[in-house]
Amino acid sequence: MRTLVLNAGYEPLAVVSFKRAIVLVMNEKAVVVEQVDADPVWGPSAVYDRPAVILLTRYVRIPSSRLVPVTRRGVLRRDGHRCGYCGKSASTIDHILPRSRGGADSWENLVACCLRCNNVKGDRTPQEMGWELTIAPQPPRGAHWTVRGAERADPAWEPYLALAA
């Protein structure tokens, strides 16, 4: 069981275990905003709702630029596992400007690619091949990318994750 943690300003921060969430609530560092319809948790001096979403009582300052790291899994997820050239199912990633020509490992230079297109393209650019990209590669945005663990969101979290998007 997982719990969404909101900053004091209702900004999604993280997803934590149920155990960590209940400790924050018991120590009065957070309050339960949404609870799970299940039996309450009995503490030594009080009864607590099972938290689905908690709100921190004090504001936590976070870095202004929360950059999403570039990963193979992230590129495939961003592009919906569809090839950026032909639109078929993708299992690899491709550098639009090949690394051998100075292409970087960046969100703007990587695209999901099927094995066939990746092998045919090789060490060339899409322009040299006469190919067009079906998507415009860019860094992903939204709470589903910046809040670790939010990709498998609980339905109770949706209103809070939508605010951050």
Tab-separated table of C-alpha atoms in Angstrom:
chain	number	residue	atom	x	y	z
A	1	MET	CA	0.000	0.000	0.000
A	2	ARG	CA	1.401	3.368	-1.066
A	3	THR	CA	0.591	6.945	-0.077
A	4	LEU	CA	0.954	10.221	-1.994
A	5	VAL	CA	2.716	12.967	-0.010
A	6	LEU	CA	1.700	16.568	-0.723
A	7	ASN	CA	3.705	19.615	0.286
A	8	ALA	CA	1.981	22.189	2.504
A	9	GLY	CA	0.945	24.006	-0.699
A	10	TYR	CA	-0.742	20.831	-2.089
A	11	GLU	CA	2.147	20.219	-4.532
A	12	PRO	CA	2.822	16.480	-5.025
A	13	LEU	CA	6.231	15.565	-3.572
A	14	ALA	CA	6.625	11.802	-3.424
A	15	VAL	CA	5.023	8.429	-3.011
A	16	VAL	CA	5.909	6.660	0.235
A	17	SER	CA	5.018	3.390	1.895
A	18	PHE	CA	1.937	3.141	4.093
A	19	LYS	CA	4.215	2.593	7.084
A	20	ARG	CA	6.184	5.825	6.446
A	21	ALA	CA	2.951	7.769	5.920
A	22	ILE	CA	1.401	6.595	9.176
A	23	VAL	CA	4.606	7.521	11.070
A	24	LEU	CA	4.437	11.055	9.622
A	25	VAL	CA	0.781	11.332	10.696
A	26	MET	CA	1.453	9.925	14.196
A	27	ASN	CA	4.328	12.393	14.690
A	28	GLU	CA	2.003	15.217	13.576
A	29	LYS	CA	4.241	16.092	10.615
A	30	ALA	CA	1.364	15.392	8.224
A	31	VAL	CA	-2.416	15.120	8.182
A	32	VAL	CA	-4.576	12.658	6.251
A	33	VAL	CA	-6.336	14.306	3.293
A	34	GLU	CA	-7.744	11.163	1.619
A	35	GLN	CA	-8.158	7.859	3.368
A	36	VAL	CA	-8.570	4.290	2.215
A	37	ASP	CA	-11.895	2.647	3.009
A	38	ALA	CA	-10.418	0.045	5.327
A	39	ASP	CA	-10.050	-0.604	9.036
A	40	PRO	CA	-8.388	2.269	10.918
A	41	VAL	CA	-4.935	1.984	12.480
A	42	TRP	CA	-4.939	1.800	16.261
A	43	GLY	CA	-2.057	3.722	17.846
A	44	PRO	CA	-1.086	3.833	21.518
A	45	SER	CA	-3.116	6.979	22.174
A	46	ALA	CA	-5.336	7.527	19.108
A	47	VAL	CA	-7.032	5.940	16.104
A	48	TYR	CA	-5.799	6.965	12.640
A	49	ASP	CA	-7.406	6.676	9.202
A	50	ARG	CA	-5.449	4.618	6.662
A	51	PRO	CA	-3.907	7.323	4.452
A	52	ALA	CA	-4.111	7.376	0.643
A	53	VAL	CA	-2.969	11.040	0.479
A	54	ILE	CA	-1.257	13.027	3.232
A	55	LEU	CA	-0.449	16.746	3.506
A	56	LEU	CA	2.717	17.919	5.246
A	57	THR	CA	2.107	20.450	8.017
A	58	ARG	CA	5.251	22.443	7.134
A	59	TYR	CA	6.361	23.523	3.687
A	60	VAL	CA	9.382	21.633	2.323
A	61	ARG	CA	11.543	23.596	-0.095
A	62	ILE	CA	12.380	21.615	-3.229
A	63	PRO	CA	14.942	22.445	-5.935
A	64	SER	CA	13.521	24.824	-8.542
A	65	SER	CA	14.516	22.597	-11.429
A	66	ARG	CA	13.419	19.036	-10.907
A	67	LEU	CA	14.831	17.546	-14.062
A	68	VAL	CA	13.663	14.134	-15.168
A	69	PRO	CA	16.736	11.983	-15.882
A	70	VAL	CA	17.021	10.603	-19.414
A	71	THR	CA	16.635	6.814	-19.427
A	72	ARG	CA	15.842	4.196	-22.044
A	73	ARG	CA	12.661	3.265	-20.165
A	74	GLY	CA	11.678	6.940	-19.914
A	75	VAL	CA	12.072	7.564	-23.651
A	76	LEU	CA	9.992	4.483	-24.481
A	77	ARG	CA	7.324	5.542	-21.973
A	78	ARG	CA	7.262	9.151	-23.247
A	79	ASP	CA	6.738	7.943	-26.834
A	80	GLY	CA	4.144	5.326	-25.876
A	81	HIS	CA	6.377	2.459	-27.066
A	82	ARG	CA	5.770	3.609	-30.671
A	83	CYS	CA	8.507	4.089	-33.263
A	84	GLY	CA	9.208	7.766	-33.965
A	85	TYR	CA	9.739	6.982	-37.654
A	86	CYS	CA	7.152	4.378	-38.729
A	87	GLY	CA	4.739	4.269	-35.756
A	88	LYS	CA	5.051	0.517	-35.133
A	89	SER	CA	5.798	-1.030	-31.761
A	90	ALA	CA	9.196	0.131	-30.450
A	91	SER	CA	11.628	-1.785	-28.288
A	92	THR	CA	14.813	0.281	-28.735
A	93	ILE	CA	15.772	3.944	-28.716
A	94	ASP	CA	17.561	5.895	-31.446
A	95	HIS	CA	19.749	8.991	-31.433
A	96	ILE	CA	18.287	11.371	-34.023
A	97	LEU	CA	21.732	12.913	-34.495
A	98	PRO	CA	24.032	9.888	-34.048
A	99	ARG	CA	26.433	9.906	-31.107
A	100	SER	CA	29.346	9.453	-33.506
A	101	ARG	CA	28.468	12.889	-34.934
A	102	GLY	CA	28.164	14.616	-31.577
A	103	GLY	CA	24.544	13.695	-30.752
A	104	ALA	CA	23.801	13.932	-27.055
A	105	ASP	CA	21.883	11.638	-24.715
A	106	SER	CA	19.084	14.183	-24.277
A	107	TRP	CA	15.285	14.111	-24.386
A	108	GLU	CA	15.399	16.201	-27.591
A	109	ASN	CA	17.834	13.837	-29.387
A	110	LEU	CA	16.345	10.464	-28.394
A	111	VAL	CA	13.261	8.791	-29.813
A	112	ALA	CA	11.665	5.358	-29.392
A	113	CYS	CA	12.438	3.198	-32.405
A	114	CYS	CA	11.549	-0.232	-33.763
A	115	LEU	CA	14.431	-2.605	-34.383
A	116	ARG	CA	13.977	-2.507	-38.167
A	117	CYS	CA	14.106	1.315	-38.445
A	118	ASN	CA	17.037	1.461	-36.022
A	119	ASN	CA	19.054	-1.019	-38.129
A	120	VAL	CA	18.156	0.616	-41.465
A	121	LYS	CA	18.937	4.153	-40.214
A	122	GLY	CA	22.282	3.138	-38.740
A	123	ASP	CA	24.728	6.043	-38.453
A	124	ARG	CA	22.725	8.549	-40.494
A	125	THR	CA	20.319	11.381	-39.725
A	126	PRO	CA	16.615	11.226	-40.609
A	127	GLN	CA	17.180	13.977	-43.223
A	128	GLU	CA	19.832	11.860	-44.975
A	129	MET	CA	17.361	8.966	-45.048
A	130	GLY	CA	14.481	11.160	-46.252
A	131	TRP	CA	12.513	10.275	-43.090
A	132	GLU	CA	10.210	12.466	-41.007
A	133	LEU	CA	9.699	12.124	-37.253
A	134	THR	CA	6.102	11.417	-36.229
A	135	ILE	CA	6.660	13.154	-32.873
A	136	ALA	CA	8.594	16.199	-31.697
A	137	PRO	CA	10.916	14.866	-28.967
A	138	GLN	CA	10.907	17.022	-25.836
A	139	PRO	CA	11.427	16.561	-22.101
A	140	PRO	CA	8.382	15.071	-20.344
A	141	ARG	CA	6.319	17.300	-18.064
A	142	GLY	CA	3.819	16.786	-15.290
A	143	ALA	CA	3.589	15.185	-11.873
A	144	HIS	CA	3.597	11.681	-13.334
A	145	TRP	CA	7.231	12.334	-14.315
A	146	THR	CA	8.553	14.426	-11.408
A	147	VAL	CA	6.934	12.502	-8.539
A	148	ARG	CA	8.742	9.190	-8.181
A	149	GLY	CA	6.254	6.312	-8.031
A	150	ALA	CA	3.320	8.284	-9.473
A	151	GLU	CA	3.353	6.409	-12.794
A	152	ARG	CA	1.200	3.713	-11.155
A	153	ALA	CA	-1.208	6.174	-9.588
A	154	ASP	CA	-3.995	5.326	-7.186
A	155	PRO	CA	-7.364	6.748	-8.363
A	156	ALA	CA	-7.571	8.814	-5.137
A	157	TRP	CA	-4.411	10.679	-6.199
A	158	GLU	CA	-5.697	11.906	-9.566
A	159	PRO	CA	-7.129	15.279	-8.401
A	160	TYR	CA	-3.811	16.139	-6.711
A	161	LEU	CA	-1.593	15.004	-9.590
A	162	ALA	CA	-3.783	16.918	-12.079
A	163	LEU	CA	-3.126	20.171	-10.166
A	164	ALA	CA	0.618	19.786	-10.778
A	165	ALA	CA	0.376	18.984	-14.482
